[in-house]
PDB file of C-alpha atoms in Angstrom:
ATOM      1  CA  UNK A   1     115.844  42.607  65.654  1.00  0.00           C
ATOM      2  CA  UNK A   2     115.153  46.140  64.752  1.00  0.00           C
ATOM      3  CA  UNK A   3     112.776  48.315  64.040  1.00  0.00           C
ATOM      4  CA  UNK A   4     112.042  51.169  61.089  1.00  0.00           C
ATOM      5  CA  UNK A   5     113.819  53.604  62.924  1.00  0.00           C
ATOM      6  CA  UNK A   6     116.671  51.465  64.226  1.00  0.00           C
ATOM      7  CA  UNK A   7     115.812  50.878  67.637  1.00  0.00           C
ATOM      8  CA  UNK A   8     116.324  47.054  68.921  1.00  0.00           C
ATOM      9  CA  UNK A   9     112.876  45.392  69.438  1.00  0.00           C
ATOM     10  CA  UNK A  10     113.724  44.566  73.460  1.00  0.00           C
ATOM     11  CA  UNK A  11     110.848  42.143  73.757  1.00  0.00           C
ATOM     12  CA  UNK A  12     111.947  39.943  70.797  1.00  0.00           C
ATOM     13  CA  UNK A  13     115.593  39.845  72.165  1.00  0.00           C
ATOM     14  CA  UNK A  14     114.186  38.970  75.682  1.00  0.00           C
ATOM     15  CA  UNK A  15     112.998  36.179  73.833  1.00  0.00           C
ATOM     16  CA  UNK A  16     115.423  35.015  72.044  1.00  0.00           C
ATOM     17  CA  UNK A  17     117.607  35.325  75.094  1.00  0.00           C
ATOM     18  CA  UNK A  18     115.241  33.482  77.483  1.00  0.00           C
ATOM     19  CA  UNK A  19     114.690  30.648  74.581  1.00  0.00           C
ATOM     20  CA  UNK A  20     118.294  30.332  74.565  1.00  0.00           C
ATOM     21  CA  UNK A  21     118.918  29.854  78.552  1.00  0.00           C
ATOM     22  CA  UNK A  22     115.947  27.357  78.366  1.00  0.00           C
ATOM     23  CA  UNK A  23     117.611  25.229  76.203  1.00  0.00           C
ATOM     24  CA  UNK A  24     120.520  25.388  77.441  1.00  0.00           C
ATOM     25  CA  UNK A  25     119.230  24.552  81.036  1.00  0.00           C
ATOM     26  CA  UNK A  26     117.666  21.160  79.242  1.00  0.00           C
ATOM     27  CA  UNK A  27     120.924  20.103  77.764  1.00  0.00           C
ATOM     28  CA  UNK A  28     122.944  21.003  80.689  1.00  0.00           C
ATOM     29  CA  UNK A  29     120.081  18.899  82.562  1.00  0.00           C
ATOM     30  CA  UNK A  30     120.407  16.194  79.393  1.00  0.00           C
ATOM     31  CA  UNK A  31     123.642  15.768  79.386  1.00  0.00           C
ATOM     32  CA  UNK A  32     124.324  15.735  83.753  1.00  0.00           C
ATOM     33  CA  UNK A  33     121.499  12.712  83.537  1.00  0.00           C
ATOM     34  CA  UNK A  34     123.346  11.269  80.986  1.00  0.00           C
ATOM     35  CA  UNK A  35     126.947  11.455  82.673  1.00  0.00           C
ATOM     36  CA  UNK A  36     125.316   9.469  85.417  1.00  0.00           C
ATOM     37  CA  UNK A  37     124.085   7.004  83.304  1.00  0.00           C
ATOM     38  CA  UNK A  38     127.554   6.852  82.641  1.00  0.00           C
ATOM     39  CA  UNK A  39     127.492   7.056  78.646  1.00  0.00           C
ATOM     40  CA  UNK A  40     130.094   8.981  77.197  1.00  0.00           C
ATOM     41  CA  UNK A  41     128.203   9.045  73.499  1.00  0.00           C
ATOM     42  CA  UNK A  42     125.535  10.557  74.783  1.00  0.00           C
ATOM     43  CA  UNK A  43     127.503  13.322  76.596  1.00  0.00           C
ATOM     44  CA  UNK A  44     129.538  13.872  73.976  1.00  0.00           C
ATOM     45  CA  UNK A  45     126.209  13.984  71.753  1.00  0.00           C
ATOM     46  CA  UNK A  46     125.113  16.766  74.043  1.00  0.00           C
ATOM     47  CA  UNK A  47     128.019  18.830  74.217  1.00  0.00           C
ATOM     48  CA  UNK A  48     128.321  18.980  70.609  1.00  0.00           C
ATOM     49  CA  UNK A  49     124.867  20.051  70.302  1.00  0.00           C
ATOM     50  CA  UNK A  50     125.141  22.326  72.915  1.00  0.00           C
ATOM     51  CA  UNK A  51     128.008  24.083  71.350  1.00  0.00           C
ATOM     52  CA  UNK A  52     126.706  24.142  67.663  1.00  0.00           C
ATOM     53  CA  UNK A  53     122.883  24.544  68.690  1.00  0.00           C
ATOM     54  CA  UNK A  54     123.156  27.183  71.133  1.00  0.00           C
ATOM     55  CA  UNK A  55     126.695  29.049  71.507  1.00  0.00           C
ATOM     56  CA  UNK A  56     127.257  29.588  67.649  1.00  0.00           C
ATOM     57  CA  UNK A  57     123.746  31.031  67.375  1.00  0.00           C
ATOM     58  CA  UNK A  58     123.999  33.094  70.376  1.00  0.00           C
ATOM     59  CA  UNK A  59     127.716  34.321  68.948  1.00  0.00           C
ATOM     60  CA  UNK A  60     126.496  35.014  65.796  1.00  0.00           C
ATOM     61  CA  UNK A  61     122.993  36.949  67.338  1.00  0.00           C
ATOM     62  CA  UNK A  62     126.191  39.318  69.016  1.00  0.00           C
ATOM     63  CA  UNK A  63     128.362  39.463  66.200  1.00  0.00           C
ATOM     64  CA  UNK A  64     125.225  40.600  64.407  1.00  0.00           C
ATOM     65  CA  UNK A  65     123.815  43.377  67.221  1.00  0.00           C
ATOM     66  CA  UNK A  66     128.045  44.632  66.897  1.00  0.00           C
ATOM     67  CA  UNK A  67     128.014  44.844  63.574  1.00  0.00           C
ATOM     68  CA  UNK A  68     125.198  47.086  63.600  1.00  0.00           C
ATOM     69  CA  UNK A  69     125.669  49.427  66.103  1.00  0.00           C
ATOM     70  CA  UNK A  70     122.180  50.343  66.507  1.00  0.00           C
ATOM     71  CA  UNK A  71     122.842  52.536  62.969  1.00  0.00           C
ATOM     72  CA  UNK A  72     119.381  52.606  60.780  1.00  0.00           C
ATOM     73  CA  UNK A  73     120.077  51.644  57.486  1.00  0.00           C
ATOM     74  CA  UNK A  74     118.062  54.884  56.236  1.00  0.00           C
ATOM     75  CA  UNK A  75     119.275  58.484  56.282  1.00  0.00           C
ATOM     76  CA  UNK A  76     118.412  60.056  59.678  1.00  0.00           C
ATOM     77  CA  UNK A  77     116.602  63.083  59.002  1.00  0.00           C
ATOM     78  CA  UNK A  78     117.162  66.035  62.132  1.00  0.00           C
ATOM     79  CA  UNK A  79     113.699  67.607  63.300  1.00  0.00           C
ATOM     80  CA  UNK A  80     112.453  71.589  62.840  1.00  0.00           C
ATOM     81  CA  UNK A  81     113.981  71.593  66.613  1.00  0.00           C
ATOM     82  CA  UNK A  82     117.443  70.093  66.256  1.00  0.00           C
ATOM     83  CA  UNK A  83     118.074  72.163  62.788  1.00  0.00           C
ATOM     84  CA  UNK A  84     117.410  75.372  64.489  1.00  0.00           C
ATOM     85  CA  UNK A  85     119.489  74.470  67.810  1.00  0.00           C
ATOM     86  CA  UNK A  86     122.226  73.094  65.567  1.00  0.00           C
ATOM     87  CA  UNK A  87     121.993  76.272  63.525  1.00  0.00           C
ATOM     88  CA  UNK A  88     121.809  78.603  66.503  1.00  0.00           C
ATOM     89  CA  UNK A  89     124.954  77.432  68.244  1.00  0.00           C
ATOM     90  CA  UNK A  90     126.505  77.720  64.459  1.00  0.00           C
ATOM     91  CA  UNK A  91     125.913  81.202  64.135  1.00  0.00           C
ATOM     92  CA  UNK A  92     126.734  82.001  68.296  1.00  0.00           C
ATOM     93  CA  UNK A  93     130.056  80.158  67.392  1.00  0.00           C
ATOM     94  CA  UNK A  94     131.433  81.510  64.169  1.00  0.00           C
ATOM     95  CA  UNK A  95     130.645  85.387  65.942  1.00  0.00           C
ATOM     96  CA  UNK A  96     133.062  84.409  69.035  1.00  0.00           C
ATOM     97  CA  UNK A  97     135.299  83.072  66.062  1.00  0.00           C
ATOM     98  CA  UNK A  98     135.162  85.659  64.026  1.00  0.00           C
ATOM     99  CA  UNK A  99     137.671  87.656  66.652  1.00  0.00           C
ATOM    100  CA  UNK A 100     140.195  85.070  67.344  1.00  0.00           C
ATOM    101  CA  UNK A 101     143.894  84.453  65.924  1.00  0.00           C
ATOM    102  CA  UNK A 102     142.813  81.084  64.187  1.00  0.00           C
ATOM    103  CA  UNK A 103     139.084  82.642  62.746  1.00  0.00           C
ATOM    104  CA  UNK A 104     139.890  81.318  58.970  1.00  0.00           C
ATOM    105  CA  UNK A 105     140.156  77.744  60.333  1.00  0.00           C
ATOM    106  CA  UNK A 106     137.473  77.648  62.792  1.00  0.00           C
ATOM    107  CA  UNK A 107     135.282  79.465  60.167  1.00  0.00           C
ATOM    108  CA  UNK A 108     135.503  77.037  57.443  1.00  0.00           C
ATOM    109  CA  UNK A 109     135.075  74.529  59.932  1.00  0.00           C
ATOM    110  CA  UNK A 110     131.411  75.808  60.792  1.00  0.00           C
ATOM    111  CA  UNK A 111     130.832  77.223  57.321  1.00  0.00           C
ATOM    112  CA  UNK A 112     131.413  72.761  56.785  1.00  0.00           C
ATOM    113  CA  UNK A 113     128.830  72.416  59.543  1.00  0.00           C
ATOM    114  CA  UNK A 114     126.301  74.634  58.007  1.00  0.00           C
ATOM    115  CA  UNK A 115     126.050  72.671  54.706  1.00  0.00           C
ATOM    116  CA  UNK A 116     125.780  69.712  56.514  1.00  0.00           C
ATOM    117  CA  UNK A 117     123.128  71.106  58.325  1.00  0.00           C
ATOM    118  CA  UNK A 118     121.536  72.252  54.660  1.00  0.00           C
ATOM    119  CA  UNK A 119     122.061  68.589  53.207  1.00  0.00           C
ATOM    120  CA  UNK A 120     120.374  66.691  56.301  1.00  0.00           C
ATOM    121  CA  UNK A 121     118.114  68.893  58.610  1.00  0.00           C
ATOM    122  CA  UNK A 122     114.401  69.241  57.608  1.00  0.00           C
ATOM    123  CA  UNK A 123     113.230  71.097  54.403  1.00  0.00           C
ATOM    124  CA  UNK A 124     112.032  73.871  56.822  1.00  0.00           C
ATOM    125  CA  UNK A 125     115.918  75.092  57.622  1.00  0.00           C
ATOM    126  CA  UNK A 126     117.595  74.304  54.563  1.00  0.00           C
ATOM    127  CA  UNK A 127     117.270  77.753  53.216  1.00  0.00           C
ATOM    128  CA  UNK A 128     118.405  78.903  56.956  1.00  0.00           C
ATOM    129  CA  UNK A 129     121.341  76.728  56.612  1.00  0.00           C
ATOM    130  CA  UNK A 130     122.673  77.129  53.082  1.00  0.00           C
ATOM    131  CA  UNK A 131     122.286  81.136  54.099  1.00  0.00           C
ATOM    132  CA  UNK A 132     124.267  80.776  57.299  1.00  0.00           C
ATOM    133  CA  UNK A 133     127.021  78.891  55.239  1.00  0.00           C
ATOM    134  CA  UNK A 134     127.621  81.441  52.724  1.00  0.00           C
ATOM    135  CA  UNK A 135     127.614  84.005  55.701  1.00  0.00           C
ATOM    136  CA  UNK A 136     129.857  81.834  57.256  1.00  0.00           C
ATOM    137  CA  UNK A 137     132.662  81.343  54.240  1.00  0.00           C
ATOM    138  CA  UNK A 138     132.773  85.226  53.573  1.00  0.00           C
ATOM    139  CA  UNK A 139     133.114  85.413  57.225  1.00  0.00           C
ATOM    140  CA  UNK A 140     136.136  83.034  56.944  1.00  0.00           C
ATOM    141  CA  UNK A 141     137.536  84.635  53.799  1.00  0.00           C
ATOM    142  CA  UNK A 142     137.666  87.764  55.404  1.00  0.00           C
ATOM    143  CA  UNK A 143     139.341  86.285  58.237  1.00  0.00           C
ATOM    144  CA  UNK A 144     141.961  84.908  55.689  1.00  0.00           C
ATOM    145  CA  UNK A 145     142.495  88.460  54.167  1.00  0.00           C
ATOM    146  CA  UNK A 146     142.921  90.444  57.447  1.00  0.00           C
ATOM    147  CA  UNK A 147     145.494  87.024  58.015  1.00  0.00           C
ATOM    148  CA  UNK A 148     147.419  87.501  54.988  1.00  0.00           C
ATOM    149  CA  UNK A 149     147.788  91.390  55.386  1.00  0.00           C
ATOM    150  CA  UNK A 150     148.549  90.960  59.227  1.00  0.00           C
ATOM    151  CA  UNK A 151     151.182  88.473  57.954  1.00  0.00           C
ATOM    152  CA  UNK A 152     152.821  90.571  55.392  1.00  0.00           C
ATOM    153  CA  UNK A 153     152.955  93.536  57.572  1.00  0.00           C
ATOM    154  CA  UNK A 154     154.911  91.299  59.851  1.00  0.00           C
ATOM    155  CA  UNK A 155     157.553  90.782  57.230  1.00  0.00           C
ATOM    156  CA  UNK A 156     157.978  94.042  55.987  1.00  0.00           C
ATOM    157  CA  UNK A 157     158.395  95.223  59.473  1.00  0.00           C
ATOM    158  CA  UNK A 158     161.186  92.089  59.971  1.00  0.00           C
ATOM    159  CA  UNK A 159     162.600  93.510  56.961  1.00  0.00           C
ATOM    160  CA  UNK A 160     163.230  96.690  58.142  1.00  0.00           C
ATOM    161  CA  UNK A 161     164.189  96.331  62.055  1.00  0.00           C
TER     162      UNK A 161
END
């Protein structure tokens, strides 16, 4: 049903689709001829076979499609493109961060990003990655420094007023 890269094959589940229908348009045909024969074996034959020849298969066939969600069973790799765009808007972010009240959080949060990058994105923009995550953590440490001294300033002033 799918392919290397975890696409669904369309054709092949046009196919199993359309087989389906067709025999399903045969019973249905089967058993109407035989309900005006009037034999109730027979249409009961043809129910039954409808039901366990044709809707169990086509239940499973979805069950199977859900279950996989279209997810490859391989490690998706990013290309040279998507590592650098990912890794641009990383960088972009963590400046406009670097200024805010909550920078430690939303720091360690891209410095996170960036090793993901480094751990999936091509072997071109590892390097780029695993630099712009160490950036990124003494960006966020930093942040955490100027946080705690901003913090106990604000007590000591508390204290005295």
């Amino acid at each position: 049903m799918f392919d290397a890269q975890g696409n669904i094959r369309t054709l092949r589940l046009i196919l199993i689709v359309f087989t389906a229908l067709l025999v399903l348009t045969i019973g249905t045909y089967v058993a109407l001829l035989a309900a005006g024969l009037g034999s109730p074996n027979v249409l009961g034959f043809w129910v039954a076979v409808a039901f366990v020849g044709i809707k169990v298969p086509i239940l499973l066939l979805i069950w199977y499609l859900l279950g996989r969600s279209g997810e490859t069973q391989t490690t998706p790799k990013w290309t040279d493109e998507e590592s650098a765009q990912i890794l641009e808007y990383l960088r972009r972010e963590a400046t406009v961060a670097a200024g805010r009240p909550d920078a430690a959080a939303r720091l360690s949060y891209y410095a996170r990003e960036a090793w993901f990058v480094a751990e999936r994105g091509s072997g071109e923009h590892t390097a780029d990655a695993v630099d712009l995550a160490v950036r990124i953590e003494g960006m966020a440490r930093r942040a955490r420094q100027r946080a705690g001294g901003e913090n106990g300033a604000r007590s000591t002033v508390n204290e005295d007023g």
